[in-house]
Amino acid sequence: MSNSGDQSQTEKVNLLGLPRHKMEQFFVDIGEKKFRAGQVMKWIHHYGVDDFEAMTNVSKTLRARLAEIAEIRGPEVLLDETSSDGTRKWVMRMAEGNSIEAVLIPDGERGTLCVSSQVGCSLDCSFCSTGKRGFNRNLSAAEIIGQVWAALRTFMPFDRANERPVTNVVMMGMGEPLLNFDNVVDAMDLMMDDWAYGISKRRVTVSTSGVIPALEKLGEVSDVSLAISLHAPNDELRNELVPLNRKYPIERLLSATKQYLSGLGDRRRATIEYTLIEGVNDQPEHARQLAELLVDVPCKINLIPFNPFPESDYRRPSGNAVKRFQDIMNQAGYITTVRTTRGDDIDAACGQLVGQFEDRTRRSERYIPVHQEVS
Ligand code: SAH
Ligand code: SF4
């Protein structure tokens, strides 16, 4: 609440999280012309402005009115670190409390930002340290897009025509994006909107462990790229690793995936994410079974060697085991990449985002994913 001292005022609308149609509606509702939406969105998202006074093409009267009823409230950057390999990590305090981490992985012309959708996660995958810590809350659309906004602000001013610090966004941070559907869709709309970040739909990727009804709904409202966290080639094993599989088994997941891809109408492939765990799902027979399973799914494979954390007994497979798995998949005709570890020296390597809703002193237990291979 921004007006906690004044009971007579209602809470201000945070314009940061409004996609184009909601921003237009906002201006219509206050008796203004729709085109104001474009002006204000460009100030917010192109220029990182959070003060209405800076919006010089908006009349003084409207600026004053906006300041009364609305706000632009993004996360506060608490920490900004850059690894020797260029990986950059921000710890951000969210507008509504809690902190999360966002990571940018530069790779030549490409800069991939890994974004969170929830604080924690309710799905409890056995290899995931976010899951092990339980679910705290959904992030608002403003808090999700705010991660892009705040990351880009740290590069400002920059020449928008020639510089693009963030070319790709992956919803692979903390949380299951499809369990925070409306907010994630609004935020991804902003990522792709020319009045905001103008990132191509091929370069905005939602990653899901397989919430099927939400995946079906996504196909009706969005055309972002898709990553499926599969991690196992059969239901028996997947039930163990991804408990959600008991509700939505592999066959249904793959059929919903194919359905989604065919709705895109542009021959895009899904990324199949497969976390390799020693002695659990990393054997040659698993690779062969996986190759068979995916035979009619347009996809590429991203292998993620497991990143250990203290509460887990799982181990990361040897380099040879990873290579052997990759070779079998490649020989079966799949484009198969291995996610490499980056940002070790700033604690931004390997694993997954763990926010600050728990004990900040247990730094060694925090893991962040690196996502080099999703384009
Ligand atoms: N909930 C979504 C998105 C966030 S998890 C999903 O599951 O797809 C994003 C990725 O982090 C998952 O694909 C998973 O492979 C990876 N991940 C989680 N824990 C990991 C660990 N301990 N080691 C390696 N990768 C991990
Ligand atoms: Fe949640 Fe994804 Fe972690 Fe599973 S892997 S617990 S779905 S964040």
Coordinates of N, CA, C and O in Angstrom, one line a residue, residues 14 19 36 75 186 188 229 254 335 360:
N14 N -0.7 0.1 -10.2 CA 0.7 0.0 -10.6 C 0.7 -0.2 -12.2 O 0.4 -1.3 -12.6
P19 N -0.5 -4.8 -19.5 CA -0.2 -5.0 -20.9 C -1.1 -4.0 -21.7 O -2.0 -3.4 -21.1
R36 N -2.8 7.5 -25.2 CA -2.0 7.8 -24.0 C -1.2 6.5 -23.5 O -0.1 6.6 -23.0
P75 N 10.7 -3.6 -8.8 CA 11.5 -4.1 -7.7 C 12.7 -3.2 -7.5 O 13.1 -2.5 -8.3
D186 N 0.2 -11.8 -18.9 CA 0.3 -10.4 -19.0 C 1.8 -9.9 -19.2 O 2.1 -9.1 -20.0
M188 N 4.3 -11.7 -20.2 CA 4.9 -12.2 -21.4 C 4.4 -11.3 -22.6 O 5.1 -11.0 -23.6
S229 N 9.6 -29.5 -19.0 CA 10.5 -30.2 -18.1 C 10.1 -31.6 -17.9 O 9.3 -32.0 -17.1
L254 N 2.7 -34.9 -23.7 CA 3.3 -34.8 -25.0 C 2.2 -34.5 -26.1 O 2.5 -33.8 -27.0
I335 N 18.6 -32.7 -32.0 CA 19.6 -31.7 -31.6 C 19.7 -31.7 -30.1 O 18.6 -31.4 -29.4
R360 N 18.8 -16.0 4.6 CA 19.8 -15.5 3.7 C 21.2 -16.0 4.0 O 22.1 -15.8 3.2

